[in-house]
Short mmCIF file of C-alpha atoms in Angstrom, two decimals:
data_model
loop_
_atom_site.label_atom_id
_atom_site.label_comp_id
_atom_site.label_asym_id
_atom_site.label_seq_id
_atom_site.Cartn_x
_atom_site.Cartn_y
_atom_site.Cartn_z
CA MET A 1 -59.41 8.49 -19.52
CA ILE A 2 -56.27 10.20 -20.82
CA PHE A 3 -54.60 9.26 -17.51
CA LEU A 4 -55.47 5.58 -18.01
CA LYS A 5 -54.49 5.54 -21.65
CA ARG A 6 -51.27 7.55 -21.62
CA GLN A 7 -49.94 8.20 -18.11
CA LEU A 8 -50.73 4.98 -16.24
CA PRO A 9 -48.64 2.79 -18.62
CA ILE A 10 -45.66 5.15 -18.15
CA ILE A 11 -46.08 4.98 -14.35
CA ILE A 12 -46.30 1.16 -14.49
CA ALA A 13 -43.15 0.98 -16.64
CA PHE A 14 -41.32 3.36 -14.28
CA VAL A 15 -42.29 1.55 -11.06
CA ALA A 16 -41.65 -1.94 -12.51
CA GLY A 17 -38.34 -0.83 -14.04
CA ILE A 18 -37.04 0.86 -10.88
CA MET A 19 -38.12 -2.06 -8.67
CA MET A 20 -36.44 -4.64 -10.88
CA TRP A 21 -33.32 -2.48 -11.17
CA ILE A 22 -32.94 -1.81 -7.44
CA ARG A 23 -33.64 -5.41 -6.35
CA TYR A 24 -30.33 -6.45 -7.99
CA TYR A 25 -28.39 -4.32 -5.51
CA ILE A 26 -30.30 -5.52 -2.42
CA PRO A 27 -29.58 -9.23 -2.10
CA SER A 28 -32.32 -10.60 0.14
CA GLU A 29 -35.16 -13.10 0.12
CA VAL A 30 -37.60 -10.33 -0.81
CA SER A 31 -35.47 -9.47 -3.88
CA THR A 32 -35.28 -13.11 -4.94
CA ASN A 33 -39.05 -13.55 -4.51
CA LEU A 34 -39.65 -10.34 -6.45
CA GLU A 35 -37.42 -11.52 -9.30
CA ASP A 36 -38.96 -15.01 -9.41
CA GLY A 37 -42.49 -13.61 -9.22
CA TYR A 38 -41.82 -11.07 -11.98
CA LEU A 39 -40.28 -13.67 -14.30
CA GLU A 40 -43.26 -15.96 -13.72
CA TRP A 41 -45.70 -13.14 -14.50
CA VAL A 42 -43.75 -12.31 -17.65
CA ARG A 43 -43.93 -15.94 -18.80
CA ILE A 44 -47.73 -15.85 -18.42
CA ILE A 45 -48.04 -12.51 -20.27
CA VAL A 46 -45.75 -13.71 -23.08
CA GLY A 47 -47.86 -16.87 -23.36
CA PHE A 48 -50.89 -14.73 -24.15
CA ALA A 49 -48.84 -12.56 -26.54
CA ALA A 50 -48.00 -15.72 -28.52
CA ILE A 51 -51.72 -16.52 -28.73
CA LEU A 52 -52.31 -13.02 -30.14
CA GLY A 53 -49.82 -13.78 -32.94
CA ILE A 54 -51.60 -17.03 -33.70
CA LEU A 55 -55.01 -15.35 -33.73
CA SER A 56 -53.64 -12.82 -36.18
CA LEU A 57 -52.31 -15.60 -38.45
CA LEU A 58 -55.64 -17.44 -38.39
CA GLN A 59 -57.49 -14.20 -39.07
CA HIS A 60 -55.27 -13.67 -42.14
CA HIS A 61 -56.04 -17.15 -43.50
CA MET A 62 -59.78 -16.86 -42.78
CA LEU A 63 -59.84 -13.57 -44.67
CA LYS A 64 -57.93 -15.15 -47.56
CA ILE A 65 -60.55 -17.92 -47.78
CA ARG A 66 -63.49 -15.50 -47.46
CA MET A 67 -62.13 -13.18 -50.17
CA LYS A 68 -61.15 -16.21 -52.33
CA ARG A 69 -57.68 -14.72 -52.91
CA PRO A 70 -55.20 -16.62 -55.16
CA GLY A 71 -54.04 -19.80 -53.41
CA PHE A 72 -56.81 -19.62 -50.81
CA ALA A 73 -57.21 -23.42 -50.92
CA PHE A 74 -53.84 -23.78 -49.16
CA SER A 75 -55.19 -21.72 -46.27
CA TYR A 76 -57.54 -24.65 -45.56
CA VAL A 77 -54.43 -26.83 -45.17
CA THR A 78 -52.96 -24.44 -42.58
CA ILE A 79 -56.19 -24.21 -40.60
CA ALA A 80 -56.80 -27.99 -40.78
CA ALA A 81 -53.21 -28.74 -39.67
CA PHE A 82 -53.56 -26.26 -36.81
CA ALA A 83 -56.89 -27.78 -35.76
CA LEU A 84 -55.41 -31.29 -35.91
CA MET A 85 -52.47 -30.33 -33.67
CA MET A 86 -54.82 -28.57 -31.24
CA PHE A 87 -57.14 -31.58 -31.13
CA ALA A 88 -54.22 -33.97 -30.67
CA GLY A 89 -52.71 -31.86 -27.90
CA PHE A 90 -55.86 -31.00 -25.96
CA ALA A 91 -58.14 -34.05 -26.37
CA PRO A 92 -58.65 -35.59 -22.90
CA PHE A 93 -58.45 -39.18 -24.18
CA ASN A 94 -56.01 -41.55 -25.90
CA PHE A 95 -56.44 -41.80 -29.66
CA PRO A 96 -56.82 -45.38 -31.00
CA GLY A 97 -53.40 -46.95 -31.45
CA PHE A 98 -51.66 -44.47 -29.16
CA ALA A 99 -50.80 -45.30 -25.56
CA GLU A 100 -50.73 -41.74 -24.25
CA LYS A 101 -52.68 -38.49 -24.55
CA ASN A 102 -51.80 -34.75 -24.81
CA MET A 103 -48.07 -34.11 -25.28
CA GLU A 104 -46.74 -37.31 -23.70
CA THR A 105 -44.30 -39.57 -25.56
CA GLY A 106 -46.41 -42.17 -27.36
CA SER A 107 -49.30 -39.77 -28.01
CA LEU A 108 -50.75 -38.71 -31.39
CA PHE A 109 -49.35 -35.22 -30.77
CA ASN A 110 -45.86 -36.63 -30.31
CA TRP A 111 -46.24 -38.81 -33.41
CA LEU A 112 -47.27 -35.77 -35.49
CA TYR A 113 -44.33 -33.82 -34.08
CA GLU A 114 -41.87 -36.58 -34.88
CA PHE A 115 -43.07 -37.49 -38.37
CA THR A 116 -44.30 -34.15 -39.75
CA PHE A 117 -42.88 -31.20 -37.82
CA ILE A 118 -39.27 -32.40 -37.46
CA PRO A 119 -38.74 -33.61 -41.08
CA MET A 120 -40.40 -30.50 -42.57
CA GLN A 121 -38.43 -28.13 -40.36
CA ALA A 122 -35.11 -29.87 -41.09
CA THR A 123 -35.84 -29.93 -44.85
CA MET A 124 -36.92 -26.28 -44.86
CA PHE A 125 -33.60 -25.27 -43.32
CA SER A 126 -31.57 -27.64 -45.50
CA VAL A 127 -33.18 -26.21 -48.67
CA LEU A 128 -31.65 -22.91 -47.60
CA ALA A 129 -28.25 -24.42 -48.46
CA PHE A 130 -29.15 -24.05 -52.17
CA PHE A 131 -30.27 -20.47 -51.75
CA ILE A 132 -27.22 -19.59 -49.70
CA ALA A 133 -25.09 -21.12 -52.46
CA SER A 134 -26.85 -19.02 -55.08
CA ALA A 135 -26.55 -15.89 -52.92
CA ALA A 136 -22.87 -16.70 -52.41
CA PHE A 137 -22.35 -16.93 -56.17
CA ARG A 138 -23.62 -13.37 -56.52
CA ALA A 139 -21.98 -11.97 -53.42
CA PHE A 140 -18.63 -13.64 -53.95
CA ARG A 141 -17.80 -12.02 -57.26
CA ALA A 142 -14.84 -10.20 -55.74
CA ARG A 143 -15.49 -6.74 -57.10
CA SER A 144 -14.15 -4.86 -54.11
CA MET A 145 -11.65 -5.33 -51.32
CA GLU A 146 -14.48 -5.98 -48.82
CA ALA A 147 -16.08 -8.64 -51.04
CA THR A 148 -12.68 -10.31 -51.51
CA LEU A 149 -12.14 -10.47 -47.75
CA LEU A 150 -15.59 -11.98 -47.26
CA LEU A 151 -14.89 -14.50 -50.03
CA VAL A 152 -11.50 -15.58 -48.65
CA ALA A 153 -12.77 -15.89 -45.06
CA ALA A 154 -15.82 -17.90 -46.16
CA ILE A 155 -13.77 -20.25 -48.36
CA ILE A 156 -11.27 -20.92 -45.58
CA MET A 157 -14.14 -21.62 -43.16
CA MET A 158 -15.92 -23.96 -45.57
CA VAL A 159 -12.84 -25.92 -46.65
CA GLY A 160 -11.55 -26.05 -43.09
CA ARG A 161 -14.66 -27.85 -41.87
CA VAL A 162 -14.67 -30.73 -44.36
CA PRO A 163 -12.28 -33.70 -44.64
CA ILE A 164 -10.79 -32.44 -47.92
CA GLY A 165 -9.41 -29.47 -45.98
CA ASP A 166 -7.37 -31.84 -43.82
CA LEU A 167 -6.20 -33.76 -46.89
CA ILE A 168 -4.95 -30.56 -48.56
CA SER A 169 -3.28 -29.39 -45.36
CA ASN A 170 -1.48 -32.70 -44.78
CA ALA A 171 -0.23 -32.77 -48.40
CA THR A 172 1.65 -29.47 -48.01
CA PRO A 173 5.22 -29.24 -46.67
CA THR A 174 5.91 -28.16 -43.10
CA PHE A 175 8.11 -25.49 -41.51
CA MET A 176 9.22 -24.64 -37.97
CA MET A 177 8.23 -21.38 -36.22
CA PHE A 178 8.58 -20.45 -32.53
CA GLY A 179 9.47 -24.08 -31.82
CA ASN A 180 6.27 -25.44 -33.41
CA GLU A 181 5.79 -27.31 -36.67
CA TYR A 182 3.29 -25.82 -39.10
CA HIS A 183 1.96 -26.79 -42.53
CA PHE A 184 2.24 -24.14 -45.25
CA ILE A 185 -1.49 -24.54 -45.78
CA ASP A 186 -3.33 -25.54 -42.63
CA PHE A 187 -7.07 -25.01 -43.01
CA GLU A 188 -7.89 -26.32 -39.55
CA GLU A 189 -5.46 -23.88 -37.92
CA TRP A 190 -6.64 -20.99 -40.11
CA THR A 191 -10.30 -21.77 -39.38
CA GLY A 192 -9.66 -21.75 -35.64
CA TRP A 193 -7.69 -18.49 -35.89
CA LEU A 194 -10.37 -16.84 -38.04
CA LEU A 195 -13.09 -17.79 -35.58
CA ASN A 196 -11.20 -16.94 -32.40
CA VAL A 197 -9.33 -13.79 -33.39
CA PRO A 198 -10.74 -11.49 -36.13
CA ASN A 199 -14.27 -12.93 -36.02
CA ALA A 200 -14.52 -12.89 -32.21
CA ALA A 201 -12.99 -9.40 -32.05
CA ALA A 202 -15.28 -7.84 -34.68
CA LYS A 203 -18.30 -9.51 -33.04
CA ARG A 204 -17.13 -8.14 -29.69
CA GLY A 205 -16.97 -4.65 -31.16
CA ILE A 206 -20.50 -5.00 -32.53
CA LEU A 207 -21.78 -6.50 -29.25
CA LEU A 208 -20.24 -3.74 -27.14
CA GLY A 209 -22.20 -1.26 -29.23
CA VAL A 210 -25.35 -3.36 -28.80
CA TYR A 211 -24.92 -3.54 -25.01
CA LEU A 212 -24.36 0.20 -24.70
CA SER A 213 -27.49 0.80 -26.80
CA GLN A 214 -29.46 -1.63 -24.63
CA ILE A 215 -28.41 0.26 -21.51
CA ALA A 216 -29.40 3.58 -23.09
CA ILE A 217 -32.76 2.27 -24.33
CA SER A 218 -33.54 0.63 -20.96
CA ILE A 219 -32.97 3.94 -19.15
CA ARG A 220 -35.10 5.75 -21.73
CA ILE A 221 -37.95 3.22 -21.27
CA ILE A 222 -37.85 3.40 -17.46
CA PHE A 223 -37.95 7.20 -17.45
CA GLY A 224 -40.71 7.38 -20.04
CA ILE A 225 -38.64 8.99 -22.82
CA GLU A 226 -39.00 5.94 -25.07
CA ARG A 227 -42.72 5.16 -25.49
CA THR A 228 -42.91 3.21 -28.74
CA TYR A 229 -44.14 0.12 -26.86
CA MET A 230 -47.43 1.99 -26.34
CA GLY A 231 -48.19 1.84 -30.06
CA GLY A 232 -50.03 4.55 -31.96
CA GLY A 233 -53.41 6.14 -31.35
CA ASP A 234 -54.69 7.95 -28.27
CA MET B 1 -40.97 -56.01 -35.74
CA ILE B 2 -41.37 -52.31 -36.52
CA PRO B 3 -44.67 -50.80 -35.23
CA VAL B 4 -47.15 -49.87 -37.97
CA GLY B 5 -47.30 -46.26 -36.74
CA GLU B 6 -43.57 -45.88 -37.27
CA VAL B 7 -43.73 -47.32 -40.81
CA ILE B 8 -46.61 -45.05 -41.80
CA GLY B 9 -44.91 -42.10 -40.08
CA THR B 10 -41.64 -42.70 -41.93
CA TRP B 11 -43.44 -42.81 -45.30
CA ILE B 12 -45.25 -39.57 -44.46
CA ALA B 13 -41.97 -37.99 -43.34
CA VAL B 14 -40.24 -39.05 -46.58
CA GLY B 15 -43.17 -37.71 -48.65
CA LEU B 16 -43.12 -34.38 -46.83
CA THR B 17 -39.33 -34.15 -47.17
CA LEU B 18 -39.59 -34.67 -50.95
CA MET B 19 -42.44 -32.16 -51.09
CA MET B 20 -40.28 -29.52 -49.42
CA PHE B 21 -37.29 -30.37 -51.64
CA SER B 22 -39.44 -29.85 -54.74
CA PHE B 23 -38.97 -26.10 -54.19
CA ILE B 24 -35.39 -26.46 -55.45
CA TYR B 25 -36.87 -27.01 -58.94
CA LYS B 26 -39.42 -24.19 -58.64
CA ASP B 27 -42.34 -22.98 -56.55
CA ASN B 28 -45.09 -25.58 -57.09
CA PRO B 29 -48.39 -26.78 -55.51
CA ALA B 30 -46.68 -29.70 -53.72
CA PHE B 31 -44.31 -27.30 -51.97
CA LYS B 32 -47.11 -24.85 -51.24
CA PHE B 33 -49.08 -27.69 -49.63
CA GLY B 34 -46.07 -28.69 -47.52
CA GLU B 35 -45.34 -25.09 -46.60
CA HIS B 36 -48.89 -24.43 -45.39
CA LEU B 37 -49.01 -27.77 -43.59
CA TYR B 38 -45.76 -26.90 -41.83
CA LEU B 39 -47.17 -23.52 -40.83
CA GLY B 40 -50.33 -25.04 -39.33
CA ILE B 41 -48.48 -27.87 -37.59
CA SER B 42 -45.83 -25.57 -36.12
CA VAL B 43 -48.38 -23.01 -34.89
CA GLY B 44 -50.44 -25.79 -33.28
CA TYR B 45 -47.27 -27.19 -31.75
CA TYR B 46 -46.28 -23.85 -30.19
CA VAL B 47 -49.78 -23.24 -28.81
CA ASN B 48 -49.60 -26.61 -27.07
CA ILE B 49 -46.10 -25.89 -25.76
CA GLN B 50 -47.23 -22.49 -24.44
CA TYR B 51 -50.30 -23.95 -22.79
CA TRP B 52 -48.82 -27.11 -21.26
CA SER B 53 -45.50 -25.61 -20.18
CA THR B 54 -46.62 -22.11 -19.15
CA ILE B 55 -50.31 -21.37 -18.82
CA TYR B 56 -51.40 -24.72 -17.35
CA PRO B 57 -48.70 -25.07 -14.64
CA LEU B 58 -48.36 -21.35 -13.84
CA VAL B 59 -52.04 -20.40 -13.89
CA PHE B 60 -54.44 -23.33 -13.55
CA GLN B 61 -52.29 -25.58 -11.36
CA GLN B 62 -51.31 -22.63 -9.16
CA MET B 63 -54.96 -21.81 -8.54
CA GLN B 64 -56.22 -25.39 -8.19
CA GLN B 65 -53.41 -26.89 -6.11
CA ASN B 66 -51.75 -23.96 -4.29
CA HIS B 67 -54.78 -21.65 -4.13
CA ASN B 68 -52.47 -18.88 -5.36
CA TYR B 69 -54.85 -16.36 -6.89
CA TRP B 70 -52.17 -13.71 -7.50
CA VAL B 71 -51.65 -15.33 -10.90
CA LEU B 72 -54.97 -13.82 -11.95
CA ILE B 73 -53.17 -10.44 -12.33
CA PRO B 74 -50.77 -11.56 -15.10
CA THR B 75 -53.61 -13.59 -16.60
CA LEU B 76 -55.71 -10.44 -16.78
CA LEU B 77 -52.75 -8.57 -18.28
CA GLY B 78 -52.39 -11.41 -20.80
CA ILE B 79 -56.07 -11.06 -21.72
CA PHE B 80 -55.46 -7.31 -22.16
CA ILE B 81 -52.90 -8.21 -24.84
CA LEU B 82 -55.53 -10.27 -26.66
CA LEU B 83 -57.80 -7.21 -26.63
CA ARG B 84 -55.55 -5.62 -29.25
CA ILE B 85 -57.81 -7.24 -31.83
CA ILE B 86 -60.68 -5.00 -30.62
CA PRO B 87 -59.67 -1.44 -31.67
CA SER B 88 -61.76 0.35 -29.00
CA LEU B 89 -60.11 -1.68 -26.19
CA SER B 90 -56.62 -2.07 -27.65
CA TRP B 91 -55.23 0.63 -25.32
CA LEU B 92 -55.58 -1.81 -22.38
CA SER B 93 -52.67 -3.83 -23.81
CA ARG B 94 -50.40 -0.88 -22.94
CA MET B 95 -50.61 -1.88 -19.25
CA SER B 96 -49.29 -5.35 -20.06
CA PHE B 97 -46.54 -4.08 -22.34
CA ALA B 98 -45.60 -1.41 -19.78
CA LEU B 99 -45.14 -4.02 -17.05
CA TYR B 100 -43.28 -6.39 -19.35
CA ILE B 101 -41.03 -3.90 -21.14
CA GLY B 102 -40.51 -1.52 -18.21
CA GLY B 103 -39.79 -4.32 -15.77
CA PHE B 104 -37.50 -6.09 -18.18
CA ALA B 105 -35.59 -2.86 -18.86
CA GLY B 106 -34.86 -2.59 -15.12
CA TYR B 107 -34.18 -6.32 -14.82
CA SER B 108 -31.69 -6.40 -17.69
CA LEU B 109 -29.81 -3.16 -16.87
CA PRO B 110 -27.47 -4.52 -14.16
CA LEU B 111 -27.25 -7.89 -15.93
CA ILE B 112 -26.04 -6.30 -19.18
CA VAL B 113 -23.35 -4.35 -17.32
CA HIS B 114 -22.15 -7.14 -15.03
CA SER B 115 -22.61 -10.22 -17.18
CA LEU B 116 -22.05 -8.95 -20.71
CA LEU B 117 -20.41 -5.54 -21.03
CA LEU B 118 -17.70 -5.79 -18.37
CA PRO B 119 -16.62 -9.39 -19.17
CA GLN B 120 -16.30 -8.49 -22.88
CA LEU B 121 -14.22 -5.43 -22.00
CA SER B 122 -12.00 -7.36 -19.61
CA GLN B 123 -11.43 -10.04 -22.27
CA THR B 124 -10.33 -7.32 -24.67
CA LEU B 125 -8.02 -5.53 -22.23
CA GLN B 126 -6.18 -8.54 -20.79
CA PRO B 127 -2.48 -8.21 -19.91
CA TYR B 128 -0.21 -9.34 -22.73
CA GLY B 129 1.67 -12.60 -22.31
CA GLY B 130 1.93 -16.25 -23.27
CA GLY B 131 4.46 -15.93 -26.10
CA VAL B 132 4.78 -14.10 -29.41
CA GLY B 133 1.71 -15.67 -31.07
CA PRO B 134 -0.81 -14.90 -28.29
CA VAL B 135 0.55 -11.34 -27.92
CA ILE B 136 0.08 -10.69 -31.66
CA ASN B 137 -3.45 -12.11 -31.41
CA GLN B 138 -4.23 -9.88 -28.42
CA ILE B 139 -3.02 -6.80 -30.31
CA ILE B 140 -5.15 -7.79 -33.32
CA ILE B 141 -8.19 -8.27 -31.04
CA LEU B 142 -7.68 -4.85 -29.41
CA LEU B 143 -7.25 -3.18 -32.81
CA ALA B 144 -10.29 -4.98 -34.25
CA VAL B 145 -12.59 -4.16 -31.32
CA PHE B 146 -11.55 -0.49 -31.31
CA SER B 147 -11.80 -0.04 -35.08
CA THR B 148 -15.19 -1.86 -35.22
CA LEU B 149 -16.55 0.43 -32.51
CA ILE B 150 -15.27 3.46 -34.44
CA TYR B 151 -16.95 2.17 -37.62
CA PHE B 152 -20.32 2.25 -35.81
CA PHE B 153 -19.61 5.60 -34.14
CA PHE B 154 -21.63 8.08 -36.17
CA SER B 155 -21.19 11.16 -33.97
CA LEU B 156 -17.95 11.92 -35.80
CA GLU B 157 -17.57 12.33 -39.55
CA HIS B 158 -15.58 9.41 -41.00
CA ARG B 159 -12.77 11.49 -42.49
CA LYS B 160 -8.99 11.65 -41.97
CA THR B 161 -7.85 9.57 -38.95
CA VAL B 162 -11.38 8.45 -38.02
CA GLY B 163 -11.94 7.46 -41.66
CA VAL B 164 -8.76 5.34 -41.71
CA ILE B 165 -9.64 3.59 -38.42
CA SER B 166 -13.17 3.00 -39.69
CA ARG B 167 -11.72 1.40 -42.88
CA VAL B 168 -9.70 -0.97 -40.69
CA GLY B 169 -12.95 -1.71 -38.83
CA ILE B 170 -14.76 -2.69 -42.03
CA VAL B 171 -11.89 -5.07 -42.88
CA PHE B 172 -12.43 -6.97 -39.63
CA ILE B 173 -16.22 -6.83 -39.97
CA MET B 174 -16.04 -8.34 -43.48
CA VAL B 175 -13.70 -11.12 -42.30
CA SER B 176 -16.12 -11.81 -39.45
CA PHE B 177 -19.13 -11.87 -41.79
CA GLY B 178 -17.25 -14.16 -44.19
CA ALA B 179 -16.40 -16.57 -41.37
CA SER B 180 -20.00 -16.54 -40.09
CA PHE B 181 -21.28 -17.04 -43.65
CA GLY B 182 -18.97 -20.02 -44.24
CA TYR B 183 -19.99 -21.49 -40.90
CA THR B 184 -23.71 -21.10 -41.72
CA VAL B 185 -23.28 -22.65 -45.18
CA MET B 186 -21.57 -25.69 -43.68
CA ALA B 187 -24.33 -26.06 -41.05
CA ARG B 188 -26.98 -25.99 -43.78
CA ILE B 189 -25.02 -28.46 -45.94
CA SER B 190 -24.79 -30.75 -42.95
CA LEU B 191 -28.60 -30.57 -42.53
CA LEU B 192 -29.00 -31.28 -46.25
CA ILE B 193 -26.77 -34.37 -46.01
CA GLY B 194 -28.86 -35.46 -43.00
CA ARG B 195 -32.08 -35.22 -45.02
CA PHE B 196 -30.62 -37.16 -47.98
CA GLN B 197 -29.32 -39.78 -45.56
CA PHE B 198 -32.83 -40.04 -44.05
CA ILE B 199 -34.42 -40.58 -47.47
CA ILE B 200 -31.83 -43.18 -48.53
CA ASP B 201 -32.05 -45.04 -45.19
CA SER B 202 -35.86 -45.02 -45.32
CA PHE B 203 -35.90 -46.58 -48.79
CA ARG B 204 -33.33 -49.17 -47.72
CA GLY B 205 -35.49 -50.00 -44.71
CA GLN B 206 -32.86 -49.00 -42.12
#
């Protein structure tokens, strides 16, 4: 039993990892089929993993209702909305007034997606603008050199992406440098420079570290040194 | 003539939008209702997407139309993942995770090196040229990448020269975070304007 519980997963990870690693260096039909087959299998496994997450969420809301925890009535809303979407998506017939069934355009599912999911998602993200503004108010009190840099970069980015930025830039006098004409204040130019030079470079530095870590962690997983994916217990 | 479904749908969409906006004032039952409705709708939506775009074509259609029964293996591994909710059988999910994580580690190793790591390095170490401006930019990029890497290099104590380089690194990191922050704020503001526009247009019947 110990073999099945502890050693077999490590062997599976090792064999799968080595096979997928080596197939990159052997370009052939077998390698392509292996890659396609593996990616298809992964899509199926991930599909079930998503269902596990959903089961866990429903379990949480069921428990909330059973224990009558504060705000448990709203859990009924979540479960009812989930059931409605499931019914709309899986029912094998057209609902009255809808020309199509399942997920087709013109189905009840599509109508619910268009008139409930999309507006709520867009509003949820747009509401974040207020919270970002309030977070900015606290973060942007330039108490240190780092905070000042963050403040200046953010202000240039924000002003540079709205029409008033262009108006300010065009109102300032110009000068010649290296044969080109520049405005003393040019938010559009500064925004582009900020994004393409210091921002891209710092991100590149961070990403290089991430890639090196990914390589290290991949090797550790394949050779069974990293086993956290097995979870706790026996 | 606008279809009735669209009119009703627009009114519902406006109502839900206002419900979600009510959170700006304070947390309230209308927002809580909208929040929980959004949760249920989105979870139901993703289950449908997973089923109709993955499980149905890759499992059921494969077996029914192509008589490909190999797909039963990943299906079984998928069911093993679901067994995590039964404590005595949860260890079976390790097989699925081992195949997924182990295989993906091997799959991504050469891809990370060839498609991500080396192109980023080659972009950083390009030959200088193209005039004074581009050369200055290339020097700044090289300095920023190096100093950022040093900032995240914890095997050496950040004192003396390493400390100075790491301070330069934090300067670039803060500028980068500021730029990303400004960019995100503007994206959110743009969404906010879109929602207000939707409400105004709906009331004006456009």
